[in-house]
Coordinates of C-alpha atoms and ligand atoms in Angstrom, one line a residue:
X11 CA -2.2 19.0 -25.9
X12 CA -2.7 16.6 -28.8
X13 CA 0.7 15.8 -30.2
X14 CA 1.8 13.7 -33.1
X15 CA 5.4 12.6 -33.3
X16 CA 6.6 11.3 -36.7
X17 CA 9.5 8.9 -36.4
X18 CA 9.3 6.5 -33.4
X19 CA 13.1 5.9 -33.0
X20 CA 15.4 6.7 -30.1
X21 CA 14.3 10.4 -30.1
X22 CA 10.7 10.1 -31.3
X23 CA 9.7 7.3 -29.0
X24 CA 11.3 8.8 -25.9
X25 CA 9.9 12.2 -26.6
X26 CA 6.5 10.8 -27.2
X27 CA 6.4 8.8 -24.0
X28 CA 7.7 11.7 -22.0
X29 CA 5.2 14.2 -23.5
X30 CA 2.5 11.6 -22.7
X31 CA 3.8 11.3 -19.1
X32 CA 3.5 15.1 -18.8
X33 CA -0.3 14.7 -19.4
X34 CA -0.5 15.2 -23.2
X35 CA -2.3 13.0 -25.7
X36 CA 0.4 11.6 -28.0
X37 CA 0.4 9.5 -31.1
X38 CA 3.7 8.2 -32.4
X39 CA 3.8 7.5 -36.1
X40 CA 6.4 5.5 -38.0
X41 CA 6.4 4.1 -41.5
X42 CA 8.1 1.0 -40.3
X43 CA 5.1 -1.2 -39.8
X44 CA 7.0 -3.9 -38.0
X45 CA 8.2 -1.4 -35.4
X46 CA 4.6 -0.1 -34.9
X47 CA 3.2 -3.6 -34.6
X48 CA 5.8 -4.5 -32.0
X49 CA 5.0 -1.3 -30.1
X50 CA 1.3 -2.1 -30.3
X51 CA 2.0 -5.6 -28.9
X52 CA 3.7 -4.0 -25.9
X53 CA 7.4 -4.6 -27.0
X54 CA 10.0 -1.9 -27.1
X55 CA 12.2 -2.0 -30.2
X56 CA 15.2 -0.3 -28.6
X57 CA 17.0 -0.7 -25.3
X58 CA 16.7 2.4 -23.2
X59 CA 16.6 2.3 -19.4
X60 CA 13.1 3.0 -18.0
X61 CA 11.4 3.3 -21.4
X62 CA 9.4 0.1 -21.3
X63 CA 7.7 1.1 -18.0
X64 CA 7.0 4.6 -19.2
X65 CA 5.4 3.4 -22.5
X66 CA 3.4 0.8 -20.7
X67 CA 2.1 3.2 -18.1
X68 CA 1.1 5.9 -20.6
X69 CA -0.6 3.4 -22.9
X70 CA -2.6 2.0 -20.0
X71 CA -3.7 5.6 -19.1
X72 CA -4.7 6.0 -22.7
X73 CA -2.4 8.9 -23.4
X74 CA 0.0 7.2 -25.8
X75 CA -0.8 5.4 -29.0
X76 CA 1.0 4.2 -32.2
X77 CA 0.1 4.3 -35.8
X78 CA 1.7 3.9 -39.3
X79 CA -0.5 6.7 -40.7
X80 CA 0.9 10.3 -40.8
X81 CA -2.6 11.3 -42.1
X82 CA -4.3 9.9 -39.0
X83 CA -1.8 11.6 -36.7
X84 CA -2.0 15.0 -38.5
X85 CA -5.8 14.9 -38.6
X86 CA -6.2 14.8 -34.9
X87 CA -3.2 16.6 -33.5
X88 CA -2.4 20.3 -33.6
X89 CA 1.3 20.0 -32.9
X90 CA 3.3 17.7 -35.1
X91 CA 7.0 16.9 -34.3
X92 CA 9.2 15.6 -37.1
X93 CA 11.7 13.1 -35.5
X94 CA 12.7 11.1 -38.5
X95 CA 16.3 10.1 -39.1
X96 CA 18.7 12.6 -40.9
X97 CA 21.6 10.2 -41.7
X98 CA 24.8 11.1 -43.6
X99 CA 24.9 11.0 -47.3
X100 CA 28.1 9.8 -49.0
X101 CA 29.8 13.2 -49.0
X102 CA 28.8 13.9 -45.4
X103 CA 25.7 16.1 -46.1
X104 CA 22.7 15.4 -44.0
X105 CA 20.2 13.3 -46.0
X106 CA 17.0 15.3 -45.6
X107 CA 14.8 13.2 -47.9
X108 CA 12.8 11.7 -44.9
X109 CA 12.2 15.2 -43.6
X110 CA 11.0 16.4 -47.0
X111 CA 8.8 13.4 -47.5
X112 CA 7.1 13.8 -44.1
X113 CA 6.7 17.6 -44.7
X114 CA 4.8 16.8 -47.9
X115 CA 2.6 14.2 -46.2
X116 CA 1.8 16.7 -43.4
X117 CA 0.9 19.4 -45.9
X118 CA -1.5 17.1 -47.7
X119 CA -3.2 15.9 -44.5
X120 CA -3.6 19.2 -42.6
X121 CA -7.3 19.9 -42.0
X122 CA -6.7 23.2 -40.2
X123 CA -3.9 25.2 -38.4
X124 CA -0.9 23.0 -37.5
X125 CA 2.4 23.8 -35.8
X126 CA 5.1 21.7 -37.4
X127 CA 8.2 21.3 -35.2
X128 CA 11.6 20.1 -36.4
X129 CA 12.9 17.8 -33.6
X130 CA 15.3 15.9 -35.9
X131 CA 18.8 17.4 -36.1
X132 CA 19.0 19.4 -39.3
X133 CA 21.3 21.8 -41.0
X134 CA 20.6 25.5 -40.9
X135 CA 18.0 26.6 -43.5
X136 CA 16.0 23.3 -43.3
X137 CA 13.1 25.2 -41.6
X138 CA 12.8 27.3 -44.7
X139 CA 12.7 24.2 -46.9
X140 CA 10.1 22.6 -44.7
X141 CA 8.0 25.8 -44.8
X142 CA 8.3 26.0 -48.6
X143 CA 7.4 22.4 -49.0
X144 CA 4.3 22.7 -46.8
X145 CA 3.2 25.8 -48.7
X146 CA 3.5 24.1 -52.1
X147 CA 1.7 20.9 -51.1
X148 CA -0.9 22.4 -48.8
X149 CA -3.3 23.3 -51.7
X150 CA -6.1 24.8 -49.6
X151 CA -3.8 27.4 -48.2
X152 CA -4.3 26.3 -44.6
X153 CA -2.4 28.4 -42.0
X154 CA 0.5 26.8 -40.3
X155 CA 3.8 27.5 -38.4
X156 CA 7.1 25.9 -38.6
X157 CA 9.4 25.8 -35.5
X158 CA 12.7 24.3 -34.6
X159 CA 13.1 22.5 -31.3
X160 CA 16.3 20.5 -31.3
X161 CA 16.7 17.6 -28.9
X162 CA 19.7 17.2 -26.6
X163 CA 18.9 13.8 -24.9
X164 CA 21.6 11.2 -24.7
X165 CA 20.9 7.6 -25.3
X166 CA 21.3 5.6 -22.1
X167 CA 19.9 8.4 -20.0
X168 CA 17.3 9.7 -22.5
X169 CA 14.3 9.9 -20.2
X170 CA 16.2 11.7 -17.5
X171 CA 17.7 14.0 -20.0
X172 CA 14.3 14.8 -21.7
X173 CA 12.6 15.4 -18.3
X174 CA 15.5 17.5 -16.8
X175 CA 17.2 19.3 -19.7
X176 CA 19.9 21.9 -19.2
X177 CA 17.8 24.1 -21.5
X178 CA 15.0 23.9 -24.1
X179 CA 15.7 25.6 -27.4
X180 CA 12.7 26.9 -29.4
X181 CA 13.2 28.6 -32.8
X182 CA 10.1 30.3 -34.0
X183 CA 8.7 32.9 -36.3
X184 CA 5.4 33.6 -34.7
X185 CA 4.0 34.4 -31.3
X186 CA 1.5 31.6 -31.6
X187 CA 4.2 29.0 -32.2
X188 CA 6.2 30.4 -29.3
X189 CA 3.1 30.3 -27.0
X190 CA 2.2 26.7 -27.9
X191 CA 5.8 25.4 -27.3
X192 CA 6.4 27.4 -24.2
X193 CA 3.1 26.0 -22.7
X194 CA 4.0 22.5 -23.7
X195 CA 7.4 22.6 -22.0
X196 CA 6.2 24.6 -19.0
X197 CA 6.1 21.5 -16.6
X198 CA 9.8 20.8 -17.2
X199 CA 11.0 24.0 -15.4
X200 CA 14.1 24.4 -17.5
X201 CA 15.4 27.6 -19.0
X202 CA 13.8 28.1 -22.4
X203 CA 15.9 29.8 -25.1
X204 CA 13.5 31.4 -27.6
X205 CA 15.2 32.4 -30.8
X206 CA 14.7 32.4 -34.6
X207 CA 14.6 29.2 -36.5
X208 CA 18.0 29.4 -38.1
X209 CA 19.7 30.2 -34.7
X210 CA 18.0 27.2 -33.1
X211 CA 19.2 24.9 -36.0
X212 CA 22.7 26.2 -35.5
X213 CA 22.6 25.8 -31.7
X214 CA 22.2 22.0 -32.2
X215 CA 25.0 21.5 -34.7
X216 CA 27.3 23.9 -32.8
X217 CA 26.6 22.1 -29.5
X218 CA 27.4 18.6 -30.9
X219 CA 30.5 19.9 -32.7
X220 CA 31.8 21.6 -29.5
X221 CA 31.3 18.4 -27.5
X222 CA 33.1 16.3 -30.2
X223 CA 35.9 18.9 -30.3
X224 CA 36.3 18.5 -26.5
X225 CA 36.7 14.8 -26.9
X226 CA 39.2 15.0 -29.8
X227 CA 41.1 17.7 -27.8
X228 CA 41.5 15.4 -24.8
X229 CA 42.4 12.5 -27.1
X230 CA 45.1 14.5 -28.7
X231 CA 46.5 15.4 -25.3
X232 CA 46.3 11.7 -24.3
X233 CA 48.7 10.9 -27.2
X234 CA 51.1 13.5 -25.9
X235 CA 50.8 11.9 -22.4
X236 CA 51.6 8.5 -24.0
X237 CA 54.7 9.8 -25.6
X238 CA 56.1 11.5 -22.5
X239 CA 54.9 9.2 -19.8
X240 CA 52.3 11.6 -18.3
X241 CA 48.9 10.6 -17.1
X242 CA 45.8 11.9 -18.9
X243 CA 43.4 11.2 -16.0
X244 CA 45.4 13.6 -13.8
X245 CA 45.9 16.0 -16.6
X246 CA 42.1 16.0 -17.4
X247 CA 41.3 16.6 -13.7
X248 CA 43.7 19.5 -13.6
X249 CA 42.1 21.0 -16.7
X250 CA 38.5 20.2 -15.9
X251 CA 38.4 21.8 -12.4
X252 CA 38.7 25.1 -14.1
X253 CA 35.1 26.1 -14.3
X254 CA 35.6 27.9 -17.6
X255 CA 36.4 24.5 -19.1
X256 CA 34.4 22.0 -17.0
X257 CA 35.2 18.4 -16.4
X258 CA 32.6 16.8 -18.6
X259 CA 33.7 15.3 -21.9
X260 CA 37.3 15.2 -20.9
X261 CA 37.6 11.4 -20.8
X262 CA 40.2 10.2 -23.2
X263 CA 39.3 7.0 -25.1
X264 CA 39.1 5.2 -28.4
X265 CA 37.2 8.1 -30.0
X266 CA 33.6 9.2 -30.3
X267 CA 30.9 7.5 -32.3
X268 CA 27.2 7.0 -32.2
X269 CA 24.4 8.2 -34.4
X270 CA 24.9 11.9 -33.7
X271 CA 28.5 13.2 -33.3
X272 CA 30.1 11.8 -36.5
X273 CA 27.1 12.6 -38.7
X274 CA 26.3 16.1 -37.2
X275 CA 30.0 17.1 -37.5
X276 CA 30.1 16.1 -41.2
X277 CA 26.8 17.8 -41.8
X278 CA 28.0 21.0 -40.1
X279 CA 31.2 21.0 -42.1
X280 CA 29.3 20.5 -45.4
X281 CA 26.7 23.2 -44.7
X282 CA 29.4 25.6 -43.7
X283 CA 31.2 24.7 -46.9
X284 CA 28.1 25.4 -49.0
X285 CA 27.6 28.8 -47.5
X286 CA 31.3 29.7 -48.0
X287 CA 33.1 28.9 -44.7
X288 CA 35.8 26.3 -44.6
X289 CA 35.4 24.7 -41.2
X290 CA 39.0 23.4 -41.0
X291 CA 38.9 23.2 -37.2
X292 CA 36.1 20.6 -37.3
X293 CA 37.9 18.6 -40.1
X294 CA 40.8 18.3 -37.6
X295 CA 38.4 17.1 -34.9
X296 CA 37.4 14.3 -37.3
X297 CA 41.0 13.5 -38.2
X298 CA 42.0 13.2 -34.5
X299 CA 39.0 10.8 -34.0
X300 CA 40.0 8.6 -36.9
X301 CA 43.6 8.6 -35.8
X302 CA 42.6 7.5 -32.3
X303 CA 41.3 4.2 -33.7
X304 CA 44.3 3.7 -36.0
X305 CA 46.6 4.3 -33.0
X306 CA 44.8 1.6 -31.0
X307 CA 45.5 -1.0 -33.7
X308 CA 49.2 0.0 -33.5
X309 CA 49.2 -0.4 -29.7
X310 CA 47.7 -3.9 -30.0
X311 CA 50.1 -4.9 -32.7
X312 CA 53.0 -3.6 -30.6
X313 CA 51.9 -6.0 -27.8
X314 CA 50.9 -9.1 -29.6
X315 CA 53.6 -8.8 -32.4
X316 CA 51.9 -10.2 -35.5
X317 CA 48.1 -9.7 -35.7
X318 CA 47.3 -12.6 -38.1
X319 CA 45.6 -15.5 -36.2
X320 CA 45.9 -13.7 -32.9
X321 CA 42.7 -13.8 -30.8
X322 CA 41.6 -10.3 -29.7
X323 CA 38.7 -10.3 -27.2
X324 CA 36.5 -7.2 -27.3
X325 CA 34.3 -6.1 -24.4
X326 CA 31.5 -3.8 -25.5
X327 CA 30.1 -3.1 -28.9
X328 CA 27.6 -0.2 -28.4
X329 CA 29.0 3.3 -28.9
X330 CA 28.4 4.0 -25.2
X331 CA 27.1 2.1 -22.2
X332 CA 23.3 1.6 -21.5
X333 CA 22.2 1.5 -25.1
X334 CA 22.0 -1.1 -27.8
X335 CA 22.9 1.5 -30.5
X336 CA 25.9 0.5 -32.5
X337 CA 25.7 3.2 -35.2
X338 CA 29.2 4.5 -35.9
X339 CA 30.4 2.7 -32.8
X340 CA 34.3 2.9 -32.6
X341 CA 34.3 -0.7 -31.3
X342 CA 32.9 -1.9 -34.6
X343 CA 35.4 0.1 -36.6
X344 CA 38.3 -1.3 -34.6
X345 CA 37.0 -4.9 -34.9
X346 CA 36.7 -4.5 -38.7
X347 CA 40.2 -3.0 -38.9
X348 CA 41.6 -5.9 -36.8
X349 CA 39.8 -8.5 -38.9
X350 CA 41.4 -6.9 -42.0
X351 CA 44.8 -7.5 -40.4
X352 CA 43.9 -11.2 -40.0
X353 CA 43.1 -11.2 -36.2
X354 CA 40.4 -13.5 -34.8
X355 CA 37.7 -11.6 -32.9
X356 CA 35.6 -12.6 -29.9
X357 CA 33.0 -10.2 -28.6
X358 CA 30.4 -9.7 -25.9
X359 CA 28.1 -6.8 -25.1
X360 CA 25.2 -6.8 -22.6
X361 CA 22.7 -5.3 -25.0
X362 CA 24.1 -4.8 -28.5
X363 CA 24.8 -8.4 -29.7
X364 CA 21.6 -8.7 -31.7
X365 CA 22.3 -5.5 -33.7
X366 CA 26.0 -6.3 -34.0
X367 CA 25.4 -9.7 -35.5
X368 CA 23.7 -8.0 -38.5
X369 CA 26.8 -5.7 -39.0
X370 CA 29.9 -7.7 -38.2
X371 CA 31.6 -10.3 -40.3
X372 CA 30.5 -13.9 -40.1
X373 CA 34.0 -14.8 -38.6
X374 CA 33.2 -12.8 -35.4
X375 CA 32.7 -15.1 -32.4
X376 CA 29.8 -13.9 -30.2
X377 CA 30.3 -15.0 -26.6
X378 CA 27.9 -15.4 -23.7
X379 CA 29.9 -13.2 -21.3
X380 CA 33.2 -11.4 -20.7
X381 CA 34.9 -14.5 -19.4
X382 CA 34.1 -16.5 -22.5
X383 CA 35.6 -13.6 -24.5
X384 CA 38.8 -13.6 -22.3
X385 CA 39.3 -17.4 -22.6
X386 CA 42.3 -18.1 -24.8
X387 CA 42.5 -14.5 -26.0
X388 CA 45.9 -13.0 -26.7
X389 CA 44.6 -9.5 -25.8
X390 CA 41.5 -8.2 -24.2
X391 CA 40.2 -4.8 -25.3
X392 CA 37.7 -2.8 -23.2
X393 CA 35.8 -0.8 -25.8
X394 CA 32.6 0.2 -24.0
X395 CA 32.5 1.1 -20.3
X396 CA 29.4 -0.9 -19.3
X397 CA 29.1 -1.1 -15.5
X398 CA 29.3 -4.9 -15.5
X399 CA 32.9 -4.7 -17.0
X400 CA 34.0 -2.6 -14.0
X401 CA 33.2 -5.5 -11.7
X402 CA 35.0 -8.4 -13.5
X403 CA 37.1 -10.9 -11.6
X404 CA 40.5 -10.1 -13.2
X405 CA 42.3 -12.9 -11.3
X406 CA 40.1 -15.4 -13.1
X407 CA 40.5 -13.5 -16.4
X408 CA 44.3 -13.6 -16.1
X409 CA 44.2 -17.4 -15.7
X410 CA 42.1 -18.1 -18.7
X411 CA 43.7 -15.7 -21.2
X412 CA 46.4 -17.0 -23.5
X413 CA 48.5 -13.8 -22.9
X414 CA 47.5 -11.4 -20.1
X415 CA 47.3 -8.3 -22.2
X416 CA 44.7 -5.7 -21.3
X417 CA 43.9 -2.6 -23.3
X418 CA 41.6 -0.3 -21.5
X419 CA 40.0 1.8 -24.2
X420 CA 38.0 3.9 -21.7
X421 CA 40.5 4.2 -18.8
X422 CA 38.1 2.5 -16.3
X423 CA 40.7 0.3 -14.6
X424 CA 43.4 1.2 -12.1
X425 CA 46.7 0.7 -14.0
X426 CA 48.7 -0.1 -10.9
X427 CA 46.1 -2.8 -9.8
X428 CA 46.1 -4.4 -13.2
X429 CA 49.9 -4.5 -13.3
X430 CA 50.0 -6.0 -9.8
X431 CA 47.7 -8.7 -11.0
X432 CA 50.2 -9.5 -13.7
X433 CA 48.6 -7.9 -16.7
X434 CA 50.4 -5.9 -19.4
X435 CA 48.1 -3.0 -19.1
X436 CA 47.8 -0.2 -21.6
X437 CA 45.3 2.6 -21.2
X438 CA 44.7 5.7 -23.3
X439 CA 47.4 8.2 -22.3
X440 CA 48.0 6.5 -18.9
X441 CA 51.3 5.8 -17.2
Ligands
NAD526 P1 16.0 6.5 -35.5 O1 16.6 6.0 -36.8 O2 16.1 5.7 -34.3 O3 14.5 6.9 -35.7 C1 14.0 7.5 -36.9 C2 12.6 6.8 -37.2 O4 12.0 7.6 -38.2 C3 12.7 5.4 -37.6 O5 11.9 4.6 -36.8 C4 12.1 5.4 -39.1 O6 11.4 4.3 -39.4 C5 11.3 6.7 -39.0 N1 10.9 7.2 -40.3 C6 11.8 7.5 -41.3 N2 11.1 8.0 -42.4 C7 9.8 8.1 -42.0 C8 8.6 8.5 -42.6 N3 8.6 9.0 -43.9 N4 7.4 8.4 -41.9 C9 7.4 8.0 -40.6 N5 8.5 7.5 -40.0 C10 9.7 7.6 -40.7 O7 16.7 7.9 -35.3 P2 16.9 8.7 -33.9 O8 18.2 8.3 -33.3 O9 15.7 8.7 -33.2 O10 17.2 10.2 -34.5 C11 16.1 11.0 -35.1 C12 16.7 12.4 -35.2 O11 16.9 13.0 -33.9 C13 17.9 12.5 -36.0 O12 17.9 13.7 -36.8 C14 19.0 12.6 -35.0 O13 20.2 13.3 -35.4 C15 18.3 13.4 -33.9 N6 18.8 13.2 -32.5 C16 19.1 11.9 -32.1 C17 19.6 11.7 -30.8 C18 20.0 10.3 -30.4 O14 20.6 10.2 -29.3 N7 19.6 9.3 -31.1 C19 19.7 12.8 -29.9 C20 19.3 14.1 -30.4 C21 18.9 14.2 -31.7

């Protein structure tokens, strides 16, 4: 099939490269000319394992190309995916101006029937607005369909997730749209949930909200463990082996972040509010997540005494390992909170330093590796569980720190081992 993907970000670029790898002809369009120029020159603007090779291979085979022109993409492709950003507005609503803009551009460029697919995460009823906008701006009355096909890939394992999804959700109004999308996804051999557009939109928001709820739930339990001297890792194992609950997403930590959970939670709360449902449960999930970060500051303060002028070393900046994405990363929030209290911050991340330099205060010291971070620090905080942080030489780290205080924000170290090495070790809900 000939496919146009509008928005060549984490989702658009990965989806485009994967669709091309499945044998389709794909053009990825983005209005960021610099991004497109870099892609045309063979550079990948984001860090995502395996993406560079996938893009290279499919460009070489002539199945994947890049453009800044929506018009050009829409002219040649029958299936158009909208994969632009849907960030949070100030009050928490999803900002749908990019989706609206692109819908109008598609409408004006359509030469004949087109299937327009929402891939971006959008609140329920957005499909109706997209359809309405295309009807209004498609002056020649050309036939089209709108569909919803939310994406569930995770940054860091995006290609694997796209190629081996647990399920594919397709929200459609017509048989033609259903047939096109079912055919497109046939090679993936995953269960396809065909539904109406509104249900598909809700599936995405509900899935992310449920996952965020699971994280806040285990974080709340971890605080109870802290208070009574129980161990959250054992508690989580005991809970998670119940198949009705499942062990995924039961790792206590410094809170969730990233470009999806915080924004999708807010957007779901806001859309629920607008249609007359007060989603208090999800507001509590947000509250627990914020509290988790505030609690961490208190833990650090309790160990180093006064924060002003203390040096806190932070390992990891991205919101999760294997990505350079720092959007809503809890590490960055915690760093900013510590800096407000007067602490000096040293940081290192294997992939996210470039992006973080644009976001963090000028006073932040960016180091070449974890050991440079640890040197003369009063406290070391593991914020993102990159694999390389699991393999550190802690004997060496203990020697070069000013005070051997280790805060394990992701519970990746063995508390007993760290205590034996002479660290004051604090995990999240660990004995
Ligand atoms: P992103 O910011 O990485 O990419 C969005 C791209 O859209 C940018 O490159 C931007 O330049 C481009 N864009 C914006 N307006 C445009 C326009 N008018 N014309 C052409 N291009 C335009 O965002 P992302 O992380 O890829 O997320 C995209 C959507 O997918 C969001 O709705 C997000 O919630 C959803 N989603 C993201 C993930 C994830 O892990 N990142 C997973 C599932 C779903």
